[in-house]
PDB file of C-alpha atoms in Angstrom:
ATOM      1  CA  MET K   1     -16.342 -69.629-156.897  1.00 48.00           C
ATOM      2  CA  LYS K   2     -17.857 -71.474-159.828  1.00 49.00           C
ATOM      3  CA  ARG K   3     -18.495 -74.840-160.533  1.00 53.00           C
ATOM      4  CA  SER K   4     -20.234 -76.796-163.300  1.00 50.00           C
ATOM      5  CA  ASN K   5     -23.273 -78.970-162.263  1.00 53.00           C
ATOM      6  CA  PRO K   6     -24.134 -82.360-163.797  1.00 57.00           C
ATOM      7  CA  ARG K   7     -25.918 -80.572-166.766  1.00 56.00           C
ATOM      8  CA  GLY K   8     -22.901 -78.625-167.546  1.00 56.00           C
ATOM      9  CA  GLU K   9     -24.269 -75.237-166.343  1.00 56.00           C
ATOM     10  CA  SER K  10     -22.208 -72.800-164.387  1.00 55.00           C
ATOM     11  CA  VAL K  11     -23.239 -72.469-160.717  1.00 54.00           C
ATOM     12  CA  ASN K  12     -22.036 -69.756-158.437  1.00 54.00           C
ATOM     13  CA  ARG K  13     -21.728 -71.209-154.908  1.00 58.00           C
ATOM     14  CA  LEU K  14     -21.569 -67.740-153.440  1.00 57.00           C
ATOM     15  CA  ASN K  15     -24.772 -66.539-155.125  1.00 54.00           C
ATOM     16  CA  PRO K  16     -26.914 -69.605-155.903  1.00 57.00           C
ATOM     17  CA  ARG K  17     -29.440 -67.285-157.637  1.00 56.00           C
ATOM     18  CA  GLY K  18     -26.866 -66.913-160.559  1.00 56.00           C
ATOM     19  CA  ASN K  19     -27.657 -63.064-160.986  1.00 56.00           C
ATOM     20  CA  GLY K  20     -23.786 -62.157-160.763  1.00 57.00           C
ATOM     21  CA  ASP K  21     -24.173 -59.513-158.016  1.00 56.00           C
ATOM     22  CA  ASN K  22     -22.635 -61.089-154.847  1.00 57.00           C
ATOM     23  CA  GLU K  23     -22.596 -57.942-152.899  1.00 61.00           C
ATOM     24  CA  ASN K  24     -26.472 -57.813-152.579  1.00 63.00           C
ATOM     25  CA  PHE K  25     -26.833 -61.433-152.028  1.00 62.00           C
ATOM     26  CA  VAL K  26     -28.199 -61.723-148.500  1.00 66.00           C
ATOM     27  CA  ASN K  27     -28.851 -65.212-146.782  1.00 66.00           C
ATOM     28  CA  THR K  28     -32.119 -64.788-144.858  1.00 72.00           C
ATOM     29  CA  GLN K  29     -31.978 -68.284-143.088  1.00 81.00           C
ATOM     30  CA  ALA K  30     -30.242 -69.094-139.848  1.00 90.00           C
ATOM     31  CA  THR K  31     -29.704 -72.480-138.328  1.00 91.00           C
ATOM     32  CA  VAL K  32     -29.901 -73.302-134.668  1.00 92.00           C
ATOM     33  CA  VAL K  33     -28.601 -76.722-133.430  1.00 92.00           C
ATOM     34  CA  THR K  34     -29.727 -78.247-130.203  1.00 93.00           C
ATOM     35  CA  TYR K  35     -28.449 -81.373-128.619  1.00 94.00           C
ATOM     36  CA  LEU K  36     -31.308 -83.118-126.989  1.00 94.00           C
ATOM     37  CA  GLU K  37     -31.409 -86.719-125.147  1.00 95.00           C
ATOM     38  CA  CYS K  38     -28.616 -89.144-124.945  1.00 95.00           C
ATOM     39  CA  GLN K  39     -28.716 -92.177-126.967  1.00 95.00           C
ATOM     40  CA  LYS K  40     -25.573 -93.907-125.870  1.00 94.00           C
ATOM     41  CA  ASN K  41     -26.407 -97.563-125.277  1.00 94.00           C
ATOM     42  CA  VAL K  42     -25.008 -98.161-121.965  1.00 91.00           C
ATOM     43  CA  ALA K  43     -26.000-101.767-121.975  1.00 93.00           C
ATOM     44  CA  GLU K  44     -24.236-102.735-125.091  1.00 91.00           C
ATOM     45  CA  SER K  45     -21.629-104.940-123.543  1.00 91.00           C
ATOM     46  CA  ALA K  46     -24.402-107.189-122.037  1.00 93.00           C
ATOM     47  CA  GLY K  47     -26.155-107.524-125.263  1.00 93.00           C
ATOM     48  CA  GLY K  48     -29.117-105.377-124.349  1.00 94.00           C
ATOM     49  CA  HIS K  49     -30.039-101.771-124.861  1.00 93.00           C
ATOM     50  CA  ALA K  50     -30.670 -99.181-122.285  1.00 94.00           C
ATOM     51  CA  VAL K  51     -30.029 -95.420-122.271  1.00 92.00           C
ATOM     52  CA  ASP K  52     -28.921 -93.374-119.265  1.00 88.00           C
ATOM     53  CA  GLY K  53     -31.691 -90.910-119.247  1.00 89.00           C
ATOM     54  CA  CYS K  54     -30.008 -87.758-119.716  1.00 92.00           C
ATOM     55  CA  GLN K  55     -32.521 -85.417-121.467  1.00 92.00           C
ATOM     56  CA  GLU K  56     -30.143 -82.660-122.802  1.00 93.00           C
ATOM     57  CA  PHE K  57     -26.592 -81.908-123.460  1.00 93.00           C
ATOM     58  CA  ILE K  58     -25.297 -79.561-120.948  1.00 90.00           C
ATOM     59  CA  GLY K  59     -21.798 -78.259-121.925  1.00 85.00           C
ATOM     60  CA  SER K  60     -19.094 -78.585-119.249  1.00 78.00           C
ATOM     61  CA  GLY K  61     -18.125 -74.862-119.842  1.00 77.00           C
ATOM     62  CA  GLY K  62     -14.455 -73.834-120.679  1.00 76.00           C
ATOM     63  CA  GLU K  63     -13.052 -72.226-123.682  1.00 80.00           C
ATOM     64  CA  GLU K  64     -14.941 -72.400-126.994  1.00 78.00           C
ATOM     65  CA  GLY K  65     -13.695 -75.159-129.224  1.00 77.00           C
ATOM     66  CA  ALA K  66     -11.735 -76.886-126.299  1.00 85.00           C
ATOM     67  CA  PRO K  67     -12.104 -80.605-126.334  1.00 84.00           C
ATOM     68  CA  SER K  68     -13.770 -80.509-122.798  1.00 84.00           C
ATOM     69  CA  THR K  69     -16.745 -78.542-124.039  1.00 88.00           C
ATOM     70  CA  LEU K  70     -17.765 -81.645-126.081  1.00 91.00           C
ATOM     71  CA  ILE K  71     -18.441 -83.526-122.944  1.00 92.00           C
ATOM     72  CA  CYS K  72     -21.778 -83.532-121.314  1.00 92.00           C
ATOM     73  CA  GLY K  73     -21.930 -82.300-117.867  1.00 90.00           C
ATOM     74  CA  ALA K  74     -24.885 -84.327-116.928  1.00 90.00           C
ATOM     75  CA  CYS K  75     -24.090 -87.909-118.087  1.00 91.00           C
ATOM     76  CA  GLY K  76     -20.430 -87.618-118.952  1.00 91.00           C
ATOM     77  CA  CYS K  77     -20.592 -88.794-122.736  1.00 92.00           C
ATOM     78  CA  ASN K  78     -19.392 -87.199-125.767  1.00 93.00           C
ATOM     79  CA  ARG K  79     -21.814 -84.607-127.654  1.00 93.00           C
ATOM     80  CA  SER K  80     -22.188 -87.006-130.584  1.00 93.00           C
ATOM     81  CA  PHE K  81     -24.309 -89.317-128.596  1.00 95.00           C
ATOM     82  CA  HIS K  82     -27.117 -86.953-128.029  1.00 95.00           C
ATOM     83  CA  ARG K  83     -29.793 -86.340-130.709  1.00 95.00           C
ATOM     84  CA  ARG K  84     -29.066 -83.377-132.847  1.00 95.00           C
ATOM     85  CA  LEU K  85     -32.029 -81.156-133.935  1.00 95.00           C
ATOM     86  CA  VAL K  86     -31.495 -78.732-136.414  1.00 94.00           C
ATOM     87  CA  THR K  87     -33.975 -75.882-136.821  1.00 94.00           C
ATOM     88  CA  VAL K  88     -33.887 -73.542-139.927  1.00 91.00           C
ATOM     89  CA  LEU K  89     -35.253 -70.008-139.033  1.00 88.00           C
ATOM     90  CA  SER K  90     -36.109 -67.914-142.047  1.00 78.00           C
ATOM     91  CA  GLU K  91     -37.550 -64.238-142.147  1.00 66.00           C
TER      92      GLU K  91
END
């Protein structure tokens, strides 16, 4: 798929190097996403700030992609409340 960038140049999104050889393009980067401590403010209704102390998201098991896998088994909140750490691994 080709698109134009702001300078009007054609950019191939499948092969950003632009050499036209998509079959030989190898992405050598992998990303690992880890969900760490819970940042949900449990004292918000009282006007304060306190977190529950959950240190890491623990999936509650189940089938991959099911809504129940987004609930933390330790604190019971949604995964979106946990701090997300993205690590990029490269060769």
